Every structure is written in C-alpha cells, then in structure tokens.
Amino acid sequence: MGLSNSSSVPENNAPAIETSSEDAQEGLDKVVPNEPELLPKLLRTAHVLFGSSRSFYFSYDVDLTRSLGDGSIPPNSESPLHSQADEVFFWNRNLLKPFLSSGQDSLALPLIQGFVGQRTFVVDSQPPQSDDTGKDSVELSNLSSSKELPASPPVLSSRASIDLRSSERKYLITVISRRSTKRAGLRYLRRGIDQDGFVANMVETEQLLSTPTWDPSSKTYSFLQVRGSIPLFFTQSPYAFKPTPIRQHSEEANQAACRSHFESLSRNYGQLQIINLVEKHGVESIIGSAYETAIEEINKNASEDQKIPFEWFDFHAACRGMKFENVSMLLDQLRDKIESFGSTIQEDGKQLARQQGVFRTNCMDCLDRTNVCQSSFAKHMLEVQLKEEGFDMSVQSDQVTAWFNTLWADNGDAVSKQYASTAAMKGDYTRTRKRDYRGALNDLGLGLARYYSGMVNDYFSQAAIDFLLGNVTAKIFEEFESDMMTKDPAVSVIKMRELAVELCQKRVIADEKEEFHGGWVLLSPTTPDAIKSWPLEEVVLLLTDAALYSCRFDWKSDKVSSFERVELDSITGIKYGTYITSTISLSHIDEIRNAGFVVTYSPGKSDIRRTNTRTFSSRGEMTGKENATEQKDASIPASLANLLTSKSSSSSSPSVRRLVFKATNVDSSVAVVGNDGPKQTETQQVSTICGDIERLALERLVEHPGEERKRLIETGPIISVEEAKKNTGLLEQLGHSLKKMVWA
C-alpha cells in the first residue's frame, strides 16, 4: 500500500493511497452571496484544508472509510466506492452532491481526513545472538523522523532490500486514522458531546500488519482503537492557557447523550474499555469525576457482561518528572483485557477472527497523552500478532524499533494539527522513548502556538468546516461577519428552545386553572424596563389566559433563574415595529429581520417577580412599604416552594413599567433536512405574538354598553435605523473593525 507523495515506488499489486489536491473548490459557487468579502477567505481556507494541509486521503482500490473488520457492507466491485463508504468518515460527501446528482460517479472519490502511514521491517525467527545492539544490528537503522507530515511513506533500508535469510520475513505495518465528520472541528470550539451522542475529535485508528505486497494468501491483521472527547456537555474558553471545563445542561440531558454515545460504540465495535487520562486533581478533575459518575449510572442497570469498565489513569501524576515510561504501568493493568479483545485476521478473503472490543482513550484534548498511550497499546498488539506468526520481538536485534515509533509519532502530529493546529506534544517521547528538557521546552512553544491559534484563527476555520460538511448554510458567514464568532450546535437550537418553554411552563405557572396559550424564546435587555440596554439575552415569554410570564433562563444548566408575572388586565399598551440594536453590519440594520415589541403595564398587587436565589419580591401598590416578614407563598409551584421566599418591594413601584422583547433570528444557519416549508419573518412573528396578547387581554376587560372597543396595539419603530446609528459610538465601530481585521 504505497503513498503517492513519497519518492518510493509502491510494492507490486499494492493498492495506491493518495493525498487529495485542491479539488474541493468545485461546489462553492453559491457561497455567501450577501457577504462577498468573505468569499476569498473561504476559498483560501478550503485550499489549505483540502490542498496544502496534506491531511486528506483517498484510494482507487480500497474503501478507506471502513476498517478491515467492518463487514456491515460486503465489498461490491460493481458499485462505486462512494456508495459503499461510511458517511461518518466520508469528508467530501456534501461537496460531491452536485456530481452525484448529475450521475458523475467516476468523479466521486471518498476522502478521509486523518493519517495514513506505512513502514516495512524485517523480523527473524532465529535471530543471531549478539551483545551488540548498536546501529549495525538495527535492520532499519537509516530511518529517521519524517519531516514532512502527515505522510509516512514506506521506506526500505538497505538491509531489507537484499535477499532474506530463510528464518527472516519482511512485513508492512500500516496506520490509518479516520477523523469523524460528526461534531468535527477545532479544539476549544468543539468539545464534549452533542445531543445525538457524537463527540468532538472522534478518531478511529487502525493498525494493519501484512506482507509488503498484500498477498491475500497470507494473513492480514487489524487492530482498532478509538479516541474521543469526554462524552458530556461542556465547554472551555480559548482565552485561557489552561481553562476550567464548564459543564452544560441538565444531568438528564448529559446522561441521555452519554448513553447514546456508548450504545453506538457498542454496536460498532463490541465490548468497550474506557481509559480516562485526565488529572484527578485540579481543573480537569471536574469533568473527569462527572464522566466517572455518568459511567457508574450507565452500569447500574446493565447486565454484568454489558457493563463498561472505567480505568482512570492520571497520566501527569504517574509520569511526573518526565518519566513517560511509566505508561507501562497502565499497559500492565490492561494487558489481559487488550489480549482478550484480540485482532481481526483475514486470509484468502475470509475473516478468520474478529476483534471483540476496543479501547476508548481520552485526555482533555484527546491528543498528546492519548497518542502516547495508544502507541503503547498498538506496539503490544503488534508483538502479540508477530508472536502468532512465529516471531518473538523480545529477542530481535532491533529493540529500538524506530520504524514503529516514528510512524506513531507522525500519526499523533497529524491528528493534532487537524484539531489543535500544531504538532502533538510529547512527540519526542513517542519517537525516541526518551524525554528531556528539550522536549518540555518544545511543548511550551506548541502550547503557546495553540493558544494563539485558538484565539485568532479557529473561529473562521470552524465556520468553513461546518459549511463544507453541510452542517450549516451559507448564512453562517453572515452571522460570523456580525459577531466574529461561531455557534456550537451541540444541541438543536429548536429543541433547546422547545425544552426551555416546557420547563418554564412547569415551573412558573402556579395556578392550574390558567390556560396556556403559547410560549416563545425572544431576546430581551438584561436591564429590566429598559429599551436601550445591551447586551440582549434570550428569555422565555409565556402567555396564559390570565397573565404574561417573562422568564430568565439559565441555558447552561437548563433551569429558570428568575421570572416576572404580569396580569393581562394590567396591560395598557403594546407597540411593535423595527428594533435596531446595532448598525455595525448589514444584517443588523435589516428592518424586516430586526423587529421587537414593548408591553406597557400598570403594576398591580398580583404582579410578581421571583428568582431562584431564595428571594421573592411582589410589587404592590405605588405606596407599598417594605415588609420584612418573610413567608411562604402558597401560590408558587411545589418545585419552587423550597427555593423561594417572599417579601414586598423595598421601594415604591412606578406607575408604568415595560416588558421589552426582540424576535430571534428565524432563519438559522444550521442546516435542517426536510424543513423547507414557509416560515414567518421576524416581523410577522412579532405581529402574531402581539395579536395573541391583545386578544386575551381584551377578553379580560369589562365592556360597558356604548363604549367603543379598545385597541392596545400600535405600530412604530422601537428603535429606528437612524436612532440606532446615533447610538452607535465610534469606539464600537472601531472595535468591530479591529475584530474583522483579526478574525475575518
């Protein structure tokens, strides 16, 4: 199996694997029509990604998206490769759709992102006995670290190219790493898990042992491992050198996603062994402990043979003082397990054995520590496979095995560059099995480079990756130009908002007699009763036949943080129209898409404001005095009864107050399949909400004979474009221009 980017010639009958060139610019004709200034940057990013990064591979002969033991789709020489490829590792699937829809199957070659590297080596079943283990005794002594990554072409030493002794045999070792297209992206912008159970930086690594010619009559061995981010919802800030993991969403949501992840792994790989390499103390322990608890919860209801073993090996503590050789302690603990999982073995097109399970290894980034441990596991399995072939590696003249170390170091560097934009740390140990101060200094430089890249380059690159994979539409670049950020679609925004409305409805509507009429997620100023107050935050508005509820929601923990209840019969007016909050980009001044409304009301005794900080305030009459007596409010739901206490407002209530809302963007950049029906614009959405509020409010008013029916709604700008331009200061404009210069 040769590599086209090497100077060596592939072995006879060896299927060729090639890195892709910049052929991905073909399907970009519909990109960012409203933001042409970002098109050149997108094209440059695509060129780097598919061209100069040398991180994509394809083959004319074999399906690189599937491992040797993946028999889910029997090989069919008559079918095009793209129809048999595993979409999880099929990186150009979205870009090929125009070709496939026009029947151009011959132009559709699946690409994988990751690494493909090969080395040949010689082993001897009867090695000569010698005390000299110098360079002359190393079969591949002329091998050095590959300077051009990630490709590792097969290199034959002068010793391996001559006639072999009868007791010697030449083998080819191939390492293939496949990065998943699910939750794909860059380091701090893609962490943890999504609602479908896919994790960030998920990589399947396969080590193949075969003859150099891939002779089908000889045995071919395959050993699989996987790595992936900790399968919980969490984030880390790219603006800290060692950021603290911040957990997100409820325990139920985390548990459901984690369970889904391991169910998928079990279906694909069989038995599982978790290896968690994060620190047991310090900032990493927060997420590590949560991970351990989640697995304990999964194992509670599992049968004995379905339980997932969890091995927490604190890599930094065990290898303190640059003693990375202590990784052998982990291998000693798991030796029986890895050997029981075994390898997939194929001969004459028939599967003689199938690997029974995989090791799932993770650290925080699933890069440096993970690669050191995975290379250790792979080396052990190589020794087991060769022993089955009749060769004992422990008595070979070559105990340095530089050919193996450099191959796995190249693999680690490749995966690291794709996720963190730098080579892997601790690579000196993987290459040489030695660690000294020079390696530590090199790691410091790599850490600083990752820090810079995470702050400056990754945001646009993440948007481009999501767009090229088809996860988002071209609108992502319009959103990026607005705030120079990218959103993480770990959980569907639609589902998250539906859940928030449902939770708020259960928590804050105390009277069961109140009839629920609707709930919406809207934007609102963080300062109550203010129109010109930034930033805006997403809140939940509930409407019943008796009141309006404006709920502040903690989106990270899925909990109501506070809410305000306003009786419908206290509403005195509703105004809706253009609501411009910024003028620094074209999308911000679109009057159709920037709409909001203001509900004006006279505070009454039944209007309340509550928070979950064990405080409670109720606005009474304008002359109401503070009442220091705290009491339980029987009207609040049981779920909040123990959290909230009550007391009247400490100051007189104003005669008129306001609830201010702005519509969220209806047209999200997230690509949704099968949802092409007509949608309301932001202005139409606001008009509908205001109409519902007015109708229910008027129904509660007592009509007097001969009195004209009252109208509550009026239209007009909340903040017009002209007014917003006056409010946009020079500093804000300069700040956005500076961000655009750096990030766009």
mmCIF file of C-alpha atoms in Angstrom, residues 349-628:
data_model
loop_
_atom_site.group_PDB
_atom_site.id
_atom_site.type_symbol
_atom_site.label_atom_id
_atom_site.label_comp_id
_atom_site.label_asym_id
_atom_site.label_seq_id
_atom_site.Cartn_x
_atom_site.Cartn_y
_atom_site.Cartn_z
ATOM 1 C CA GLY A 349 -10.671 -13.039 1.600
ATOM 2 C CA LYS A 350 -12.114 -14.827 4.627
ATOM 3 C CA GLN A 351 -12.313 -13.477 8.141
ATOM 4 C CA LEU A 352 -10.607 -15.921 10.486
ATOM 5 C CA ALA A 353 -11.100 -13.838 13.631
ATOM 6 C CA ARG A 354 -12.770 -10.578 14.603
ATOM 7 C CA GLN A 355 -11.647 -8.070 17.202
ATOM 8 C CA GLN A 356 -14.068 -8.369 20.123
ATOM 9 C CA GLY A 357 -13.795 -4.866 21.524
ATOM 10 C CA VAL A 358 -11.900 -1.582 21.544
ATOM 11 C CA PHE A 359 -10.099 0.703 23.942
ATOM 12 C CA ARG A 360 -11.682 4.167 24.056
ATOM 13 C CA THR A 361 -8.959 6.534 25.235
ATOM 14 C CA ASN A 362 -9.293 10.208 26.120
ATOM 15 C CA CYS A 363 -7.492 13.057 27.798
ATOM 16 C CA MET A 364 -8.769 16.652 27.655
ATOM 17 C CA ASP A 365 -7.839 17.249 24.000
ATOM 18 C CA CYS A 366 -7.509 13.557 23.068
ATOM 19 C CA LEU A 367 -4.148 14.384 21.507
ATOM 20 C CA ASP A 368 -0.845 14.205 23.348
ATOM 21 C CA ARG A 369 -1.414 11.882 26.309
ATOM 22 C CA THR A 370 -3.832 9.814 24.240
ATOM 23 C CA ASN A 371 -1.296 9.280 21.456
ATOM 24 C CA VAL A 372 1.424 8.137 23.859
ATOM 25 C CA CYS A 373 -0.894 5.517 25.364
ATOM 26 C CA GLN A 374 -2.389 4.382 22.072
ATOM 27 C CA SER A 375 1.067 3.831 20.604
ATOM 28 C CA SER A 376 1.943 1.714 23.639
ATOM 29 C CA PHE A 377 -1.179 -0.437 23.172
ATOM 30 C CA ALA A 378 -0.533 -0.770 19.440
ATOM 31 C CA LYS A 379 3.062 -1.858 19.978
ATOM 32 C CA HIS A 380 1.967 -4.541 22.402
ATOM 33 C CA MET A 381 -0.613 -5.886 19.950
ATOM 34 C CA LEU A 382 1.988 -5.879 17.173
ATOM 35 C CA GLU A 383 4.179 -8.087 19.357
ATOM 36 C CA VAL A 384 1.212 -10.410 20.001
ATOM 37 C CA GLN A 385 0.451 -10.651 16.273
ATOM 38 C CA LEU A 386 4.076 -11.339 15.340
ATOM 39 C CA LYS A 387 4.296 -13.965 18.056
ATOM 40 C CA GLU A 388 1.351 -15.725 16.421
ATOM 41 C CA GLU A 389 3.343 -15.612 13.182
ATOM 42 C CA GLY A 390 6.303 -17.230 14.941
ATOM 43 C CA PHE A 391 8.445 -14.165 15.689
ATOM 44 C CA ASP A 392 9.419 -13.043 19.178
ATOM 45 C CA MET A 393 10.093 -9.301 19.244
ATOM 46 C CA SER A 394 11.825 -9.521 22.608
ATOM 47 C CA VAL A 395 14.781 -11.396 21.074
ATOM 48 C CA GLN A 396 15.113 -9.333 17.893
ATOM 49 C CA SER A 397 18.320 -7.443 17.263
ATOM 50 C CA ASP A 398 16.317 -4.255 16.726
ATOM 51 C CA GLN A 399 14.949 -3.349 20.145
ATOM 52 C CA VAL A 400 14.761 0.366 19.317
ATOM 53 C CA THR A 401 12.020 -0.132 16.684
ATOM 54 C CA ALA A 402 12.497 3.381 15.327
ATOM 55 C CA TRP A 403 10.305 2.451 12.381
ATOM 56 C CA PHE A 404 7.365 1.939 14.757
ATOM 57 C CA ASN A 405 7.980 4.980 16.937
ATOM 58 C CA THR A 406 8.273 7.454 14.061
ATOM 59 C CA LEU A 407 5.157 6.057 12.406
ATOM 60 C CA TRP A 408 3.036 6.617 15.504
ATOM 61 C CA ALA A 409 4.637 9.997 16.198
ATOM 62 C CA ASP A 410 3.685 11.065 12.668
ATOM 63 C CA ASN A 411 0.156 9.861 13.343
ATOM 64 C CA GLY A 412 -0.041 11.886 16.552
ATOM 65 C CA ASP A 413 1.280 15.017 14.851
ATOM 66 C CA ALA A 414 -1.236 14.690 12.012
ATOM 67 C CA VAL A 415 -4.283 14.339 14.274
ATOM 68 C CA SER A 416 -3.007 17.144 16.498
ATOM 69 C CA LYS A 417 -2.536 19.546 13.577
ATOM 70 C CA GLN A 418 -6.074 18.874 12.400
ATOM 71 C CA TYR A 419 -7.631 19.566 15.815
ATOM 72 C CA ALA A 420 -5.239 21.984 17.528
ATOM 73 C CA SER A 421 -3.242 23.422 14.582
ATOM 74 C CA THR A 422 0.136 22.273 15.964
ATOM 75 C CA ALA A 423 2.119 19.061 16.157
ATOM 76 C CA ALA A 424 1.496 16.789 19.120
ATOM 77 C CA MET A 425 3.124 17.484 22.452
ATOM 78 C CA LYS A 426 5.228 14.714 23.996
ATOM 79 C CA GLY A 427 6.109 13.709 20.433
ATOM 80 C CA ASP A 428 9.766 13.374 21.371
ATOM 81 C CA TYR A 429 8.888 10.505 23.692
ATOM 82 C CA THR A 430 6.717 8.793 21.090
ATOM 83 C CA ARG A 431 9.591 8.992 18.579
ATOM 84 C CA THR A 432 12.536 8.107 20.803
ATOM 85 C CA ARG A 433 11.009 6.687 24.006
ATOM 86 C CA LYS A 434 13.065 9.326 25.821
ATOM 87 C CA ARG A 435 12.026 12.575 27.483
ATOM 88 C CA ASP A 436 14.236 15.515 28.438
ATOM 89 C CA TYR A 437 14.116 19.293 28.951
ATOM 90 C CA ARG A 438 14.307 19.985 25.204
ATOM 91 C CA GLY A 439 11.038 18.161 24.686
ATOM 92 C CA ALA A 440 9.463 20.120 27.545
ATOM 93 C CA LEU A 441 10.585 23.429 26.007
ATOM 94 C CA ASN A 442 9.239 22.347 22.626
ATOM 95 C CA ASP A 443 5.898 21.527 24.262
ATOM 96 C CA LEU A 444 5.800 25.011 25.783
ATOM 97 C CA GLY A 445 6.199 26.534 22.327
ATOM 98 C CA LEU A 446 3.478 24.284 20.932
ATOM 99 C CA GLY A 447 1.176 25.289 23.779
ATOM 100 C CA LEU A 448 1.651 28.979 23.018
ATOM 101 C CA ALA A 449 1.027 28.338 19.322
ATOM 102 C CA ARG A 450 -2.212 26.505 20.152
ATOM 103 C CA TYR A 451 -3.263 29.377 22.420
ATOM 104 C CA TYR A 452 -2.732 31.937 19.643
ATOM 105 C CA SER A 453 -4.471 29.823 17.020
ATOM 106 C CA GLY A 454 -7.448 29.223 19.288
ATOM 107 C CA MET A 455 -7.950 32.954 19.798
ATOM 108 C CA VAL A 456 -7.313 34.182 16.253
ATOM 109 C CA ASN A 457 -7.644 31.591 13.507
ATOM 110 C CA ASP A 458 -10.047 28.932 14.683
ATOM 111 C CA TYR A 459 -13.358 30.804 14.571
ATOM 112 C CA PHE A 460 -13.499 31.278 10.813
ATOM 113 C CA SER A 461 -11.920 27.883 10.168
ATOM 114 C CA GLN A 462 -14.672 26.287 12.237
ATOM 115 C CA ALA A 463 -17.349 28.081 10.221
ATOM 116 C CA ALA A 464 -15.715 26.894 6.995
ATOM 117 C CA ILE A 465 -15.508 23.273 8.196
ATOM 118 C CA ASP A 466 -19.180 23.259 9.200
ATOM 119 C CA PHE A 467 -20.156 24.755 5.833
ATOM 120 C CA LEU A 468 -18.079 22.333 3.752
ATOM 121 C CA LEU A 469 -19.513 19.378 5.670
ATOM 122 C CA GLY A 470 -23.048 20.636 5.074
ATOM 123 C CA ASN A 471 -23.814 21.209 8.760
ATOM 124 C CA VAL A 472 -24.707 24.851 8.137
ATOM 125 C CA THR A 473 -25.853 27.012 5.261
ATOM 126 C CA ALA A 474 -24.082 29.989 3.723
ATOM 127 C CA LYS A 475 -25.822 32.150 6.325
ATOM 128 C CA ILE A 476 -23.106 31.095 8.761
ATOM 129 C CA PHE A 477 -20.781 33.651 7.172
ATOM 130 C CA GLU A 478 -23.340 36.408 7.599
ATOM 131 C CA GLU A 479 -23.577 35.508 11.278
ATOM 132 C CA PHE A 480 -19.800 35.332 11.525
ATOM 133 C CA GLU A 481 -19.400 38.779 9.993
ATOM 134 C CA SER A 482 -21.845 40.143 12.561
ATOM 135 C CA ASP A 483 -20.087 38.997 15.721
ATOM 136 C CA MET A 484 -16.875 37.234 14.576
ATOM 137 C CA MET A 485 -17.975 34.099 16.415
ATOM 138 C CA THR A 486 -19.348 30.679 15.516
ATOM 139 C CA LYS A 487 -22.104 28.810 17.294
ATOM 140 C CA ASP A 488 -21.782 25.293 18.620
ATOM 141 C CA PRO A 489 -24.782 23.220 17.506
ATOM 142 C CA ALA A 490 -24.212 20.562 20.180
ATOM 143 C CA VAL A 491 -27.918 20.688 20.885
ATOM 144 C CA SER A 492 -30.513 21.695 18.313
ATOM 145 C CA VAL A 493 -31.499 25.300 18.975
ATOM 146 C CA ILE A 494 -35.096 24.445 18.124
ATOM 147 C CA LYS A 495 -35.192 21.533 20.565
ATOM 148 C CA MET A 496 -33.402 23.545 23.244
ATOM 149 C CA ARG A 497 -35.941 26.356 22.965
ATOM 150 C CA GLU A 498 -38.865 23.942 22.997
ATOM 151 C CA LEU A 499 -37.448 22.347 26.145
ATOM 152 C CA ALA A 500 -36.967 25.758 27.766
ATOM 153 C CA VAL A 501 -40.595 26.714 27.091
ATOM 154 C CA GLU A 502 -41.775 23.398 28.520
ATOM 155 C CA LEU A 503 -39.623 23.714 31.655
ATOM 156 C CA CYS A 504 -40.688 27.306 32.264
ATOM 157 C CA GLN A 505 -44.336 26.351 31.858
ATOM 158 C CA LYS A 506 -43.987 23.654 34.533
ATOM 159 C CA ARG A 507 -42.007 25.837 36.939
ATOM 160 C CA VAL A 508 -43.683 29.233 36.903
ATOM 161 C CA ILE A 509 -47.399 28.787 36.123
ATOM 162 C CA ALA A 510 -48.736 28.097 39.602
ATOM 163 C CA ASP A 511 -52.476 28.187 39.030
ATOM 164 C CA GLU A 512 -53.631 25.039 37.279
ATOM 165 C CA LYS A 513 -56.780 26.882 36.174
ATOM 166 C CA GLU A 514 -54.724 29.178 33.936
ATOM 167 C CA GLU A 515 -54.978 28.081 30.323
ATOM 168 C CA PHE A 516 -51.642 28.046 28.490
ATOM 169 C CA HIS A 517 -51.827 29.703 25.058
ATOM 170 C CA GLY A 518 -48.236 29.925 23.863
ATOM 171 C CA GLY A 519 -44.559 30.212 24.618
ATOM 172 C CA TRP A 520 -41.712 31.829 22.701
ATOM 173 C CA VAL A 521 -37.979 32.356 23.084
ATOM 174 C CA LEU A 522 -37.171 36.008 22.491
ATOM 175 C CA LEU A 523 -34.372 38.470 23.134
ATOM 176 C CA SER A 524 -34.655 40.989 25.943
ATOM 177 C CA PRO A 525 -32.378 43.619 27.516
ATOM 178 C CA THR A 526 -30.570 42.405 30.608
ATOM 179 C CA THR A 527 -31.757 45.525 32.461
ATOM 180 C CA PRO A 528 -35.487 45.344 33.293
ATOM 181 C CA ASP A 529 -37.777 48.086 31.981
ATOM 182 C CA ALA A 530 -35.088 49.288 29.536
ATOM 183 C CA ILE A 531 -35.112 49.526 25.746
ATOM 184 C CA LYS A 532 -31.600 50.820 25.071
ATOM 185 C CA SER A 533 -29.642 48.341 27.128
ATOM 186 C CA TRP A 534 -27.067 45.881 25.836
ATOM 187 C CA PRO A 535 -26.417 43.077 25.578
ATOM 188 C CA LEU A 536 -29.667 41.289 24.865
ATOM 189 C CA GLU A 537 -30.204 37.809 26.263
ATOM 190 C CA GLU A 538 -32.569 35.028 25.314
ATOM 191 C CA VAL A 539 -35.620 34.803 27.577
ATOM 192 C CA VAL A 540 -38.806 32.754 27.549
ATOM 193 C CA LEU A 541 -42.171 34.520 27.230
ATOM 194 C CA LEU A 542 -45.248 32.540 28.303
ATOM 195 C CA LEU A 543 -48.839 33.591 27.639
ATOM 196 C CA THR A 544 -51.861 32.281 29.533
ATOM 197 C CA ASP A 545 -55.449 33.496 29.620
ATOM 198 C CA ALA A 546 -54.581 35.400 32.805
ATOM 199 C CA ALA A 547 -51.010 36.673 32.610
ATOM 200 C CA LEU A 548 -47.705 37.126 30.825
ATOM 201 C CA TYR A 549 -44.602 35.441 32.236
ATOM 202 C CA SER A 550 -41.156 36.752 31.302
ATOM 203 C CA CYS A 551 -38.645 34.084 32.354
ATOM 204 C CA ARG A 552 -34.881 34.476 32.592
ATOM 205 C CA PHE A 553 -33.411 31.079 31.747
ATOM 206 C CA ASP A 554 -30.015 29.585 32.550
ATOM 207 C CA TRP A 555 -29.222 27.888 29.242
ATOM 208 C CA LYS A 556 -26.162 26.100 30.605
ATOM 209 C CA SER A 557 -27.967 24.305 33.421
ATOM 210 C CA ASP A 558 -31.473 24.236 31.877
ATOM 211 C CA LYS A 559 -33.061 26.000 34.849
ATOM 212 C CA VAL A 560 -35.280 29.029 35.421
ATOM 213 C CA SER A 561 -33.166 31.710 37.079
ATOM 214 C CA SER A 562 -35.979 34.256 37.581
ATOM 215 C CA PHE A 563 -39.361 35.226 36.218
ATOM 216 C CA GLU A 564 -41.792 38.125 36.203
ATOM 217 C CA ARG A 565 -45.576 37.741 36.091
ATOM 218 C CA VAL A 566 -47.802 40.475 34.676
ATOM 219 C CA GLU A 567 -51.612 40.292 34.806
ATOM 220 C CA LEU A 568 -53.184 40.737 31.377
ATOM 221 C CA ASP A 569 -55.761 43.208 32.696
ATOM 222 C CA SER A 570 -52.927 45.500 33.828
ATOM 223 C CA ILE A 571 -51.593 45.878 30.265
ATOM 224 C CA THR A 572 -52.132 49.400 28.965
ATOM 225 C CA GLY A 573 -50.446 49.213 25.570
ATOM 226 C CA ILE A 574 -48.498 47.125 23.067
ATOM 227 C CA LYS A 575 -46.187 48.610 20.469
ATOM 228 C CA TYR A 576 -44.313 46.652 17.828
ATOM 229 C CA GLY A 577 -42.023 47.571 14.969
ATOM 230 C CA THR A 578 -38.390 47.941 13.944
ATOM 231 C CA TYR A 579 -35.945 47.299 16.768
ATOM 232 C CA ILE A 580 -32.360 48.027 15.675
ATOM 233 C CA THR A 581 -29.780 47.294 18.349
ATOM 234 C CA SER A 582 -26.602 47.662 16.280
ATOM 235 C CA THR A 583 -25.510 49.141 12.969
ATOM 236 C CA ILE A 584 -22.088 47.571 12.524
ATOM 237 C CA SER A 585 -23.177 45.048 9.874
ATOM 238 C CA LEU A 586 -25.812 44.783 7.149
ATOM 239 C CA SER A 587 -27.765 42.069 8.941
ATOM 240 C CA HIS A 588 -28.109 44.298 11.998
ATOM 241 C CA ILE A 589 -29.936 47.052 10.086
ATOM 242 C CA ASP A 590 -32.363 44.860 8.154
ATOM 243 C CA GLU A 591 -35.721 46.272 9.287
ATOM 244 C CA ILE A 592 -37.635 43.079 8.426
ATOM 245 C CA ARG A 593 -35.356 40.833 10.458
ATOM 246 C CA ASN A 594 -34.854 43.204 13.392
ATOM 247 C CA ALA A 595 -38.285 43.548 14.949
ATOM 248 C CA GLY A 596 -39.482 43.762 18.521
ATOM 249 C CA PHE A 597 -42.287 44.873 20.778
ATOM 250 C CA VAL A 598 -42.878 46.659 24.076
ATOM 251 C CA VAL A 599 -45.652 45.729 26.506
ATOM 252 C CA THR A 600 -46.623 48.620 28.797
ATOM 253 C CA TYR A 601 -48.491 47.847 32.017
ATOM 254 C CA SER A 602 -49.514 49.344 35.339
ATOM 255 C CA PRO A 603 -48.041 47.290 38.200
ATOM 256 C CA GLY A 604 -50.619 45.740 40.473
ATOM 257 C CA LYS A 605 -50.747 43.591 43.577
ATOM 258 C CA SER A 606 -50.882 40.397 41.536
ATOM 259 C CA ASP A 607 -47.749 41.215 39.548
ATOM 260 C CA ILE A 608 -44.727 39.425 40.935
ATOM 261 C CA ARG A 609 -41.041 38.944 40.296
ATOM 262 C CA ARG A 610 -39.202 35.934 41.651
ATOM 263 C CA THR A 611 -35.738 34.432 41.443
ATOM 264 C CA ASN A 612 -34.249 31.112 42.496
ATOM 265 C CA THR A 613 -31.785 32.800 44.867
ATOM 266 C CA ARG A 614 -34.152 32.245 47.814
ATOM 267 C CA THR A 615 -35.524 35.780 47.485
ATOM 268 C CA PHE A 616 -39.012 36.846 46.482
ATOM 269 C CA SER A 617 -40.413 40.252 45.674
ATOM 270 C CA SER A 618 -44.004 41.248 44.939
ATOM 271 C CA ARG A 619 -44.883 44.674 43.651
ATOM 272 C CA GLY A 620 -47.969 46.042 45.320
ATOM 273 C CA GLU A 621 -49.486 49.478 45.176
ATOM 274 C CA MET A 622 -47.332 52.519 44.420
ATOM 275 C CA THR A 623 -47.248 53.476 48.108
ATOM 276 C CA GLY A 624 -46.434 49.992 49.333
ATOM 277 C CA LYS A 625 -43.888 49.765 52.171
ATOM 278 C CA GLU A 626 -41.265 47.115 52.752
ATOM 279 C CA ASN A 627 -42.486 44.180 54.760
ATOM 280 C CA ALA A 628 -39.631 42.391 56.478
#
